[in-house]
Short mmCIF file of C-alpha atoms and ligand atoms in Angstrom, two decimals:
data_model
loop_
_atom_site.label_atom_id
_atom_site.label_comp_id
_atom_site.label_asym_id
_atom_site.label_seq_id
_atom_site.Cartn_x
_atom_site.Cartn_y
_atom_site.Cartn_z
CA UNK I 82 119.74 -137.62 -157.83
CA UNK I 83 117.44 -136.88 -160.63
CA UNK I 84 119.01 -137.44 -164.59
CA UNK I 85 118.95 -132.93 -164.95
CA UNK I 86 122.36 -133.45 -162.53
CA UNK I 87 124.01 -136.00 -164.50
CA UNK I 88 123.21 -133.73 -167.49
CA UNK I 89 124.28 -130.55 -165.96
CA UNK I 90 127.63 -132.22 -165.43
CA UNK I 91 127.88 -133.57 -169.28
CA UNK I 92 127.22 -129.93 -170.02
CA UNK I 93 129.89 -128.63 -168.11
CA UNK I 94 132.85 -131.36 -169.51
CA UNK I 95 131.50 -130.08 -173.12
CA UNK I 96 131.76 -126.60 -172.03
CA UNK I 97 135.63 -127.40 -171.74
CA UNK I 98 136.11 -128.74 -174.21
CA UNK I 99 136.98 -127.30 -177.86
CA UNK I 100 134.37 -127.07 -181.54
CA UNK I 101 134.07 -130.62 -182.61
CA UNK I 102 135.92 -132.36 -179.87
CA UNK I 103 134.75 -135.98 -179.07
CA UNK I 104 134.59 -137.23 -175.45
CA UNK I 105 134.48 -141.33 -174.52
CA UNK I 106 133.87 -142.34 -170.99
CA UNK I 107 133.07 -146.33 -171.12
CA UNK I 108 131.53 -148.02 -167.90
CA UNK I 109 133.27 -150.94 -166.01
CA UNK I 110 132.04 -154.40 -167.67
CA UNK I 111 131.54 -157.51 -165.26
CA UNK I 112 134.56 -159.15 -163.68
CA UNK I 113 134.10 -163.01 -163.09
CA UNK I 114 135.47 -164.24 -159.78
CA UNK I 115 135.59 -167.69 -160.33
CA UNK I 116 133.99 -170.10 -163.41
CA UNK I 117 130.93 -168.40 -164.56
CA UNK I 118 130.29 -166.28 -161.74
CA UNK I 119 130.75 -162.78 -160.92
CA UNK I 120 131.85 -160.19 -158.45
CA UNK I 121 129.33 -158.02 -157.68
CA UNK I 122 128.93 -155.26 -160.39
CA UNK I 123 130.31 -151.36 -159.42
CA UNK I 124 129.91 -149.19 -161.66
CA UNK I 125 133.47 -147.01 -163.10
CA UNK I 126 133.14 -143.88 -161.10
CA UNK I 127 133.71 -141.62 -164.34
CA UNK I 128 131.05 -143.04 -166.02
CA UNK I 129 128.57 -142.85 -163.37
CA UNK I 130 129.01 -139.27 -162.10
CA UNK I 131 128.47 -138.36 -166.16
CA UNK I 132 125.08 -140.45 -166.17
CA UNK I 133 124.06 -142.24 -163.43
CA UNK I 134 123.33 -145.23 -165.07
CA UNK I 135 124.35 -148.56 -163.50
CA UNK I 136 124.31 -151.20 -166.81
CA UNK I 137 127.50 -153.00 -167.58
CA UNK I 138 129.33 -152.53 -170.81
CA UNK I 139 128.22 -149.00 -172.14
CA UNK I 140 129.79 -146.48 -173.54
CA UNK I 141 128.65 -142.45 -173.27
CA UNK I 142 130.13 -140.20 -175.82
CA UNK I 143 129.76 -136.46 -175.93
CA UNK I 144 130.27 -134.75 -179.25
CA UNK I 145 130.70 -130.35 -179.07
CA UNK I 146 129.17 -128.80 -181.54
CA UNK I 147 129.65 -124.53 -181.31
CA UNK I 148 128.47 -123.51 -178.24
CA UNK I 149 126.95 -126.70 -176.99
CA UNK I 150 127.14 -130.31 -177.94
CA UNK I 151 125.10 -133.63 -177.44
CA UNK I 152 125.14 -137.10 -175.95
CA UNK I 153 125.25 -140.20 -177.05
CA UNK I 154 124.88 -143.50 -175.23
CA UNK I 155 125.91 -146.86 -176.29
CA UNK I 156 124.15 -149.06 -174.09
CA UNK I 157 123.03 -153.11 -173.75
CA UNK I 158 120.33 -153.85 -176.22
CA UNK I 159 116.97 -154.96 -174.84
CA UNK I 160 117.24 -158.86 -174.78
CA UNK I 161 113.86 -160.52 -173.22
CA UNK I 162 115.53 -164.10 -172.60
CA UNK I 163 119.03 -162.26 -171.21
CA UNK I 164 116.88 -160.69 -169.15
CA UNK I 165 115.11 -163.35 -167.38
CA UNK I 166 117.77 -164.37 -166.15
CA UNK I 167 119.98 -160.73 -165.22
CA UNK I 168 117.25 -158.26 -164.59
CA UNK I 169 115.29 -155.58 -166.86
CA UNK I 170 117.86 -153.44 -169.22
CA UNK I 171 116.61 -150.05 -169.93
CA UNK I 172 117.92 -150.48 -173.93
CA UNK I 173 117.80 -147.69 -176.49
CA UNK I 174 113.94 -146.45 -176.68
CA UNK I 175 113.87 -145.37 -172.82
CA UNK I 176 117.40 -144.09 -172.51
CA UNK I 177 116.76 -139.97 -173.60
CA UNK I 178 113.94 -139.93 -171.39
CA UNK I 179 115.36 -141.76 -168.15
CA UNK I 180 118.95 -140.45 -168.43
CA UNK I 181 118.46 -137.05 -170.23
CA UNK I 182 120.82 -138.17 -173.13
CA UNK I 183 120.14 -137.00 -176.78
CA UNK I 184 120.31 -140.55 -178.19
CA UNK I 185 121.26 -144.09 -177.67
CA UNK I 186 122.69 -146.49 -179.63
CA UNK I 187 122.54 -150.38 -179.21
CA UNK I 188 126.48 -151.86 -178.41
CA UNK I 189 126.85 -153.60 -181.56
CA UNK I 190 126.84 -150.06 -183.28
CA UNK I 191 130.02 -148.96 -181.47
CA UNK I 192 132.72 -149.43 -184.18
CA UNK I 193 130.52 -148.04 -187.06
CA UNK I 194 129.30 -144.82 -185.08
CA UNK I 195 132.75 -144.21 -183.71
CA UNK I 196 134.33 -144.70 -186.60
CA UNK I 197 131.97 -142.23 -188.26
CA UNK I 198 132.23 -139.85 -185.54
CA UNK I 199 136.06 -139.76 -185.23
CA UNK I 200 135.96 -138.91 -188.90
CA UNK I 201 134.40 -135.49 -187.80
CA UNK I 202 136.46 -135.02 -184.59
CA UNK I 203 138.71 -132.14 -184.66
CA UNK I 204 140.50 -134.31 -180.72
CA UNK I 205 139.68 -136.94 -178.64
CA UNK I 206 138.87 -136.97 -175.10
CA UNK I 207 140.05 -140.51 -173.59
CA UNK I 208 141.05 -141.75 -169.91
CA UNK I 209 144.19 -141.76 -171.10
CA UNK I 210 145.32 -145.10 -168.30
CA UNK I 211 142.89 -147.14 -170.14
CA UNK I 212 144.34 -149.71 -172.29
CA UNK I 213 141.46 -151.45 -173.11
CA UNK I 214 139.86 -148.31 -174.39
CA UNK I 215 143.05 -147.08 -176.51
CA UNK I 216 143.01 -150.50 -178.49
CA UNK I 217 139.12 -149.86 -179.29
CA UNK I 218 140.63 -146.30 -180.24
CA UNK I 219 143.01 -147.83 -182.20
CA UNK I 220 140.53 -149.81 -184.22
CA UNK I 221 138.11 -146.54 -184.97
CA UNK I 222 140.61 -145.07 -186.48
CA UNK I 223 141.01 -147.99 -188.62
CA UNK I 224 137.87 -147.97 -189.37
CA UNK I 225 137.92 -144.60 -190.47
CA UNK I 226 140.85 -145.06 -192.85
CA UNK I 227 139.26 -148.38 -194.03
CA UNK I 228 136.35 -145.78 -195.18
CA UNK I 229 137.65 -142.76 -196.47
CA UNK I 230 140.67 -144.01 -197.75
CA UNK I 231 142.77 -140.93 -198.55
CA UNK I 232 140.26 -138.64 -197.82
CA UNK I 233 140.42 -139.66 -193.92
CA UNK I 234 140.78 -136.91 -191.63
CA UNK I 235 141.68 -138.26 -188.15
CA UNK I 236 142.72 -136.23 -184.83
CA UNK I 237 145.96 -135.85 -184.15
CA UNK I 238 145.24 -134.67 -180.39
CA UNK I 239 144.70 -136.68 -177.61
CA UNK I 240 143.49 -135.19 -174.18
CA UNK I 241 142.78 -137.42 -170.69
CA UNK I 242 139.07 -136.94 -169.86
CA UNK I 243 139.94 -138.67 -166.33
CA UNK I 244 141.82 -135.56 -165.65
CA UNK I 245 138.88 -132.89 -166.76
CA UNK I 246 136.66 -135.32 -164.63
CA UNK I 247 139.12 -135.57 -161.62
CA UNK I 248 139.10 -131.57 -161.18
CA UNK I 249 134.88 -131.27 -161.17
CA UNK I 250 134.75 -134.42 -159.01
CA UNK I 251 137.14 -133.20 -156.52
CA UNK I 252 134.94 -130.06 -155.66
CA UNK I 253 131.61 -131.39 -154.16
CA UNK I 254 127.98 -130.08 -155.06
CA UNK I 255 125.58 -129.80 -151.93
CA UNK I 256 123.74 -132.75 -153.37
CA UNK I 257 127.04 -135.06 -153.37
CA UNK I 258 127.66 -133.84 -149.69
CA UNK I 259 124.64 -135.14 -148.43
CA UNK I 260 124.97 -138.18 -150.61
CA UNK I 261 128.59 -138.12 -149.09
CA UNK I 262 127.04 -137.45 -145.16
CA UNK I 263 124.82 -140.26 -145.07
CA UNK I 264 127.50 -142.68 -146.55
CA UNK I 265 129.42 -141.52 -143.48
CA UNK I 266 126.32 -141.72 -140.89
CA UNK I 267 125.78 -145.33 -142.19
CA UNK I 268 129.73 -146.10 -141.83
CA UNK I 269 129.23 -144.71 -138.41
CA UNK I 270 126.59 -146.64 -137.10
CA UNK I 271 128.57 -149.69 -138.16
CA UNK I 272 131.63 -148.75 -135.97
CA UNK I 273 128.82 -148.00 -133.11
CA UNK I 274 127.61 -151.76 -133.71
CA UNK I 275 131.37 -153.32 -134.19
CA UNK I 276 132.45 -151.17 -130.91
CA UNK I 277 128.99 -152.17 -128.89
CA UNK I 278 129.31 -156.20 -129.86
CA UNK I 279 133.50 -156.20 -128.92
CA UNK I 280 134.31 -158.86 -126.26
CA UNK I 281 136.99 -160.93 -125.46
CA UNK I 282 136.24 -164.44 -127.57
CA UNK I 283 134.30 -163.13 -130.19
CA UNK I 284 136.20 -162.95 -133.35
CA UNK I 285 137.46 -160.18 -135.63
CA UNK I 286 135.71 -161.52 -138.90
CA UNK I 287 132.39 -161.09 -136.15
CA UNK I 288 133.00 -157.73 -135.87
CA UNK I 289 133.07 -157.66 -139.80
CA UNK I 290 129.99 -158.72 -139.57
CA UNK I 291 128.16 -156.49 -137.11
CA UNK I 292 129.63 -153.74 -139.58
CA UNK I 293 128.20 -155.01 -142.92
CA UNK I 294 125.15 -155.98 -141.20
CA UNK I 295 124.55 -152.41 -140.41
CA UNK I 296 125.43 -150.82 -143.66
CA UNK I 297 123.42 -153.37 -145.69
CA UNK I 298 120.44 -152.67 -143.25
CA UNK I 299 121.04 -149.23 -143.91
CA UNK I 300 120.78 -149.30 -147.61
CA UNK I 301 124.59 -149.27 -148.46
CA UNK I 302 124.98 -151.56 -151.84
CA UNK I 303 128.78 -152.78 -149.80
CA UNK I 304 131.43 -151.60 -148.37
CA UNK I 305 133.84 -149.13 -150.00
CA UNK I 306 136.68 -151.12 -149.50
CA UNK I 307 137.56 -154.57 -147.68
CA UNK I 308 137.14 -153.68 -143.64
CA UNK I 309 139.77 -154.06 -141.80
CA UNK I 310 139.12 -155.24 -138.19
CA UNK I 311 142.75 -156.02 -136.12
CA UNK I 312 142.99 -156.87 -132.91
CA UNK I 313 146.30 -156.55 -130.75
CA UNK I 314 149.20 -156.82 -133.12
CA UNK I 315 147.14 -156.96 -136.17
CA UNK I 316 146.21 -153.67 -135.87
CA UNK I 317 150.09 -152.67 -137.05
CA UNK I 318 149.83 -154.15 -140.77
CA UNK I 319 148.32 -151.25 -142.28
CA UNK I 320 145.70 -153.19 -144.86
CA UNK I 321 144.72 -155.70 -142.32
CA UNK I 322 142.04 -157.45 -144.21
CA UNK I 323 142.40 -161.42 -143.18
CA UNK I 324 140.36 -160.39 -140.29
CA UNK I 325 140.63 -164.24 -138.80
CA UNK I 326 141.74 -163.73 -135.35
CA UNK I 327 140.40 -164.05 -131.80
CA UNK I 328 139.84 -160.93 -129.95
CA UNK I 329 141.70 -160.86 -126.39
CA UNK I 330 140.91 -159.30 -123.17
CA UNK I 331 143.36 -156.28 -123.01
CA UNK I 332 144.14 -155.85 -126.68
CA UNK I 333 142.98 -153.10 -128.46
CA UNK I 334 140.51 -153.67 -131.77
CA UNK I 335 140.91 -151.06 -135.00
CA UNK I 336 138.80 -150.82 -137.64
CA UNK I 337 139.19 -148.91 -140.97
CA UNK I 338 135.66 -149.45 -142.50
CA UNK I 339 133.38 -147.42 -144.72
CA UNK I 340 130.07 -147.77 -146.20
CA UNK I 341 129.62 -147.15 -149.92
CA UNK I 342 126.14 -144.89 -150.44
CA UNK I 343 124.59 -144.44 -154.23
CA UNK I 344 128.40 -144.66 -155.42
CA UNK I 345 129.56 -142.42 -152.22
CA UNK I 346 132.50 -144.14 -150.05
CA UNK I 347 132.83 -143.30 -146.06
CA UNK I 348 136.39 -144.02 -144.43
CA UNK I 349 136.13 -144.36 -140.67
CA UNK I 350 138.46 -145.73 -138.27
CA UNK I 351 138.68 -146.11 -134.69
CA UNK I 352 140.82 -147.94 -132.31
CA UNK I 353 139.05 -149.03 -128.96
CA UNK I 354 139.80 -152.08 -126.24
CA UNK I 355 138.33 -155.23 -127.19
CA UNK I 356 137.20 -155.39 -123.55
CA UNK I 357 136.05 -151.68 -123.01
CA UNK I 358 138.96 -150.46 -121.09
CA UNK I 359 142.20 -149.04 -121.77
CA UNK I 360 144.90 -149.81 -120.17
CA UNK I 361 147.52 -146.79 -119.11
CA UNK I 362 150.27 -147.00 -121.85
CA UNK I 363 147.44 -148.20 -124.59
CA UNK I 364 145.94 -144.27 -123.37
CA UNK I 365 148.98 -142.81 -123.44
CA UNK I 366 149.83 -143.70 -126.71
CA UNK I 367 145.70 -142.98 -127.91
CA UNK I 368 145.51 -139.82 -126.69
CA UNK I 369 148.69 -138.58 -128.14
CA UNK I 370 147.24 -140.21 -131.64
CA UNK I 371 144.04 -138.29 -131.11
CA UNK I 372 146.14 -135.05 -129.91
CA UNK I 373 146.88 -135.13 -133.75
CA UNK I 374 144.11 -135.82 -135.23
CA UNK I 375 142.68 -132.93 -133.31
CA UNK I 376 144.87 -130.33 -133.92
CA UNK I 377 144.88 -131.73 -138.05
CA UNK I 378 141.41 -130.87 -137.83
CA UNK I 379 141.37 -127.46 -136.05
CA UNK I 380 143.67 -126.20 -138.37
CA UNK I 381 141.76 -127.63 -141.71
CA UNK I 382 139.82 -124.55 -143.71
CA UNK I 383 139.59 -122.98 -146.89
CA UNK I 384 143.63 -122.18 -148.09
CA UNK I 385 145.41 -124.15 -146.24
CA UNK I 386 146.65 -127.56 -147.51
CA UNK I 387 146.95 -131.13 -147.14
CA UNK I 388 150.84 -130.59 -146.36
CA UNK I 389 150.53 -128.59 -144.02
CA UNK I 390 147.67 -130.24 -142.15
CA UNK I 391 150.43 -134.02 -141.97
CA UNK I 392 153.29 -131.21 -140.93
CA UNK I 393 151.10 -130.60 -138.04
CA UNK I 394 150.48 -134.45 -137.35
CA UNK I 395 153.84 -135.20 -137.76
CA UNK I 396 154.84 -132.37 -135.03
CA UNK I 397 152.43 -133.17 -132.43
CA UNK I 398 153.38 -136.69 -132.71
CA UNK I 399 157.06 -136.57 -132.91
CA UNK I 400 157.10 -134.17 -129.45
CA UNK I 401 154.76 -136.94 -128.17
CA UNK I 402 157.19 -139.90 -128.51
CA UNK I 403 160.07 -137.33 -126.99
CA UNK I 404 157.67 -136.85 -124.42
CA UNK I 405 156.79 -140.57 -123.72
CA UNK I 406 160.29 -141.21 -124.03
CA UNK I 407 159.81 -143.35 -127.41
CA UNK I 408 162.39 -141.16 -129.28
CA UNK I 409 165.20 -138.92 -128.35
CA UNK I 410 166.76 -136.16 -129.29
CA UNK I 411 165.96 -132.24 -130.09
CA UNK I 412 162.62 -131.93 -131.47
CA UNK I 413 163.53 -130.47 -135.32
CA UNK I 414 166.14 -132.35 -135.58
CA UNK I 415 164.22 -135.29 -135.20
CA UNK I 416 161.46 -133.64 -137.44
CA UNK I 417 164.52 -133.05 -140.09
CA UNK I 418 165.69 -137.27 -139.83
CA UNK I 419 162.19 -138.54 -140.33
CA UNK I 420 162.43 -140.18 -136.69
CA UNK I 421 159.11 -140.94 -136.21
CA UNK I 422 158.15 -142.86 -139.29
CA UNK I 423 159.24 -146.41 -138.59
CA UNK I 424 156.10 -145.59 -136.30
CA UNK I 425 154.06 -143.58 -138.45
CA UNK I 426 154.56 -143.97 -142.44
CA UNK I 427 151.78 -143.42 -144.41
CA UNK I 428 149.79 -139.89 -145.08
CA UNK I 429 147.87 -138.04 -143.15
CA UNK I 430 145.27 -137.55 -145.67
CA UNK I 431 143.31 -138.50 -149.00
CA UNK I 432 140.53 -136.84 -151.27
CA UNK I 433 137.08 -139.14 -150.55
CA UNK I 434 134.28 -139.06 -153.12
CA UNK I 435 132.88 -141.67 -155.27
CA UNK I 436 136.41 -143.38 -154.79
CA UNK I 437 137.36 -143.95 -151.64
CA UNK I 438 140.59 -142.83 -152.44
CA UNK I 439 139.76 -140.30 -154.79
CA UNK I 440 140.87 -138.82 -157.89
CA UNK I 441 141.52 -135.24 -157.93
CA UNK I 442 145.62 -134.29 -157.89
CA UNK I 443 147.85 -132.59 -154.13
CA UNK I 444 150.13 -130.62 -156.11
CA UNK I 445 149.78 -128.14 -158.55
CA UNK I 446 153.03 -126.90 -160.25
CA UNK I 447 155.01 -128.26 -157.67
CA UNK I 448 153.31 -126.52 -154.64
CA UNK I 449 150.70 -128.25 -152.36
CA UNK I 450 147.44 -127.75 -153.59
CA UNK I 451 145.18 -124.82 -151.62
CA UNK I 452 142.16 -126.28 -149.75
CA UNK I 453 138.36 -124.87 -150.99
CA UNK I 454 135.08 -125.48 -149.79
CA UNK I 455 133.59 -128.43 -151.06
CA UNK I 456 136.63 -130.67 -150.82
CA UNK I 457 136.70 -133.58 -148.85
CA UNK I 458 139.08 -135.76 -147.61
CA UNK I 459 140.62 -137.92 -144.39
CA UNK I 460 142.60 -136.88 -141.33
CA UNK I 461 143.80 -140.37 -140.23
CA UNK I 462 147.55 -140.17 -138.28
CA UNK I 463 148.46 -143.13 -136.49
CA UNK I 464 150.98 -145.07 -134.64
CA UNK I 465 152.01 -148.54 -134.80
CA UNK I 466 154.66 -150.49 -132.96
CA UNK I 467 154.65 -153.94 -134.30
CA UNK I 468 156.10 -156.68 -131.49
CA UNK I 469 159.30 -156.93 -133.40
CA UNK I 470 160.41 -153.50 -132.70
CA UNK I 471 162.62 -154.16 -129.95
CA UNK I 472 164.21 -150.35 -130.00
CA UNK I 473 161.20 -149.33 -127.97
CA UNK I 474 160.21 -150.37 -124.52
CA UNK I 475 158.20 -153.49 -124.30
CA UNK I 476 155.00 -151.82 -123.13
CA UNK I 477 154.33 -149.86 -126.29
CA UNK I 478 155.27 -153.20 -128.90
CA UNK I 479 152.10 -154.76 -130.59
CA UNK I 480 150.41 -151.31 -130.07
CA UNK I 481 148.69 -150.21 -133.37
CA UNK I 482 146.28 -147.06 -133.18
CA UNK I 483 144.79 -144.90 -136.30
CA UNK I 484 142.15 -142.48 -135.71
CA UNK I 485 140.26 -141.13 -138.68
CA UNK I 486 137.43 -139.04 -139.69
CA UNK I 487 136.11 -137.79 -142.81
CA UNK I 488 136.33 -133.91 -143.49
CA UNK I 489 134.54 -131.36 -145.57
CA UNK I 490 135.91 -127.63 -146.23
CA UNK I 491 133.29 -125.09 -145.51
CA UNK I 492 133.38 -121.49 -146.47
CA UNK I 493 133.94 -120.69 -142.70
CA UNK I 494 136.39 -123.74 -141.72
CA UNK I 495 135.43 -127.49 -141.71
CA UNK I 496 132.86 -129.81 -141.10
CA UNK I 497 133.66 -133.25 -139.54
CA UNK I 498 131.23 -135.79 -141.17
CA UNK I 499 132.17 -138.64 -138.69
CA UNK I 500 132.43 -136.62 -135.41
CA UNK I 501 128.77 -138.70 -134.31
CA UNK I 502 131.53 -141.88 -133.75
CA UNK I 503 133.00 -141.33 -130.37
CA UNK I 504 136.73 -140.88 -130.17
CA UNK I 505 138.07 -139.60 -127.01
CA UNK I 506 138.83 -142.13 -124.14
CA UNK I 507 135.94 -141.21 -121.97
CA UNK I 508 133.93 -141.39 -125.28
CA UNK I 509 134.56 -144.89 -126.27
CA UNK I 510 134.91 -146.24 -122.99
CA UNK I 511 131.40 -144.80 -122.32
CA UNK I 512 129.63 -146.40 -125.35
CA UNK I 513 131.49 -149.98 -124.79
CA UNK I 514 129.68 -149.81 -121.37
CA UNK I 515 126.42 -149.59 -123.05
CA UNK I 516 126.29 -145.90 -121.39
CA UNK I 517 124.84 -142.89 -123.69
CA UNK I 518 126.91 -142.39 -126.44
CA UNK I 519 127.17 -138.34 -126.08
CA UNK I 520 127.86 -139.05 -122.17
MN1 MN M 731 141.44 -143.69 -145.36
#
């Protein structure tokens, strides 16, 4: 994306915001994971989608002034011997001209600038969840009584940026859905590796591996979250990540794993036999999962909501389990008591973006929140029968299956980004016997 998007967004956060209001969005800083090492860097998400700029430790701040309003970046300073040893820093000189900001200021300038600038402010803009920041805040203000004395002027208003931000992130620009697309295609072709390479013997931390093998040939910096690969009973702890276990002949395999692209998180999962076939009450139960996830989809468009889309899941799989005999009873009533979620008890659905659970908020005034184009966001039901839960016959215990895709709302209707990743029976039995894929 070139830096005229980054700056088209900073123009449209000033545009909200009022004469003389002061906006601070920091980055993330380097977290050390053991001694004097550290986890890989990421970016915060906030700070990113305002600049696209991928250096620890900065700060962007965005000043209205009338109409319009500038920039300002506090960034590392160049440092030749630092540098050796971390990689090249863009510093101050280069910063206007590779990120499209007015000015740049080394870090060491922070507390005098923003001192000086709150001084002028007429409110703050903050992410109002970040401590860290608030204390800095804190300390400004200090700084600005420290130097006017009596004359000091400080804002008495704070606002939360992260909410401002959360509303234009949650509504995606064409360039962000094809960022967004091939973040799924790459998560896709690692399920179609993971699903290909399943045998009994091989392990679940293998299948990890055929995954992020794929997605770091494919350009993805990591995965958007920890994969989760669990075979047989596994499968029903819902964050699975230990991923330690030997995969056996007539178990089935899921995996909830998604590539991150340029900042861009996919969220796939799929459920398939570790030995390619599925056995008659592992399809039973599948197909009534995918029955769901089906008619969650077909319904998904412009107005309707999230809500309404898990009401649907939770109907088609509540009459399922009547059906299959799993629960009893009169079908709304059993809707009414909640039956079905010792089975199925998480959400249907969450906003995807730059976080993989994104920000953006599912109610407004106390009604569900209306769908629009350019949202995007999972259709995942499951069902999970851990081998404890002796209520239900012993054919269906130690079953866990979650089917998910990745959906965008079109003018028209929808568009399912991970539809390429097969997902009916035939589909996946197809694939795992090395068959064509769209067979
Ligand atoms: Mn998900």
């Amino acid at each position: 994306m070139t830096s005229q998007l980054f700056r088209q967004r900073r123009e449209r956060l000033l545009e909200q915001m009022p004469d003389k209001a002061l906006a601070i969005i920091p980055a993330a800083s380097e977290v050390t994971r053991s001694r004097d090492t550290e986890y890989p860097f990421r970016q915060a998400s906030d700070y990113w989608y305002l600049t696209g700029f991928n250096e620890p430790d900065g700060l962007l701040v965005l000043v209205k002034e009338g109409e319009t309003g500038k920039s300002l970046l506090f960034n590392l300073p160049k440092d030749p011997e630092m540098e050796t040893w971390t990689g090249i820093r863009l510093g101050q000189e280069k910063a206007p001209e590779v990120l499209g900001v007015d000015q740049a200021f080394p870090l060491q300038q922070i507390d005098e600038q923003l001192s000086d600038l709150l001084g002028e402010a007429s409110e703050v803009w903050l992410p109002l969840d970040n401590l860290a920041l608030y204390q800095n805040y804190l300390n400004w203000r200090q700084g600005v009584r420290r130097k006017r004395k009596r004359s000091a002027c400080l804002p008495d208003r704070l606002v939360d940026v992260a909410s401002a931000l959360a509303e234009m992130r949650l509504i995606k620009s064409d360039e962000e859905i094809a960022l967004m697309q091939k973040a799924v295609d790459i998560s896709a072709a690692g399920h179609f590796r993971a699903m290909k390479a399943s045998r009994p013997g091989a392990y679940e931390y293998q299948l990890q591996a055929e995954l992020e093998h794929e997605f770091a040939i494919q350009g993805a910096a990591a995965p958007a979250y920890a994969s989760i690969v669990g075979s047989g009973a596994n499968a029903c702890v819902l964050h699975y990540i230990a991923n330690q276990d030997a995969l056996k002949a007539g178990d089935l395999v899921l995996i909830d794993a998604g590539a991150e692209y340029q900042g861009y998180a996919g969220d796939i999962t799929r459920t398939f036999p570790v030995d390619g076939h599925f056995t008659e009450a592992q399809k039973q139960l599948y197909e009534l999962v995918l029955k769901a996830n089906e008619e969650a989809i077909r319904q998904a468009g412009p107005g309707t909501t999230l809500e309404a889309l898990h009401q649907s899941v939770l109907r088609v799989l509540t009459q399922g389990l009547l059906e299959l005999g799993i629960l009893q009873g009169e079908l709304e009533t059993l809707l009414e008591a909640e039956a079905y979620k010792p089975y199925f008890m998480h959400g249907t659905s969450h906003w995807l973006g730059l976080d993989v659970h994104d920000v953006g908020i599912y109610r407004i005034e106390g009604s569900a929140r209306p769908l629009q184009p350019g949202m995007v966001f999972t259709i995942e039901p499951g069902l999970y029968f851990p081998p404890d839960c002796e209520e239900v016959d012993p054919k269906w215990r130690g079953l866990g299956i979650r089917i998910e895709d990745d959906v965008l709302i079109t003018k028209q209707g929808c568009k399912v980004l991970s539809d390429q990743v097969p997902k009916t029976v035939a589909g996946i039995e197809s694939l795992m016997r090395g068959a064509d894929a769209a067979a």
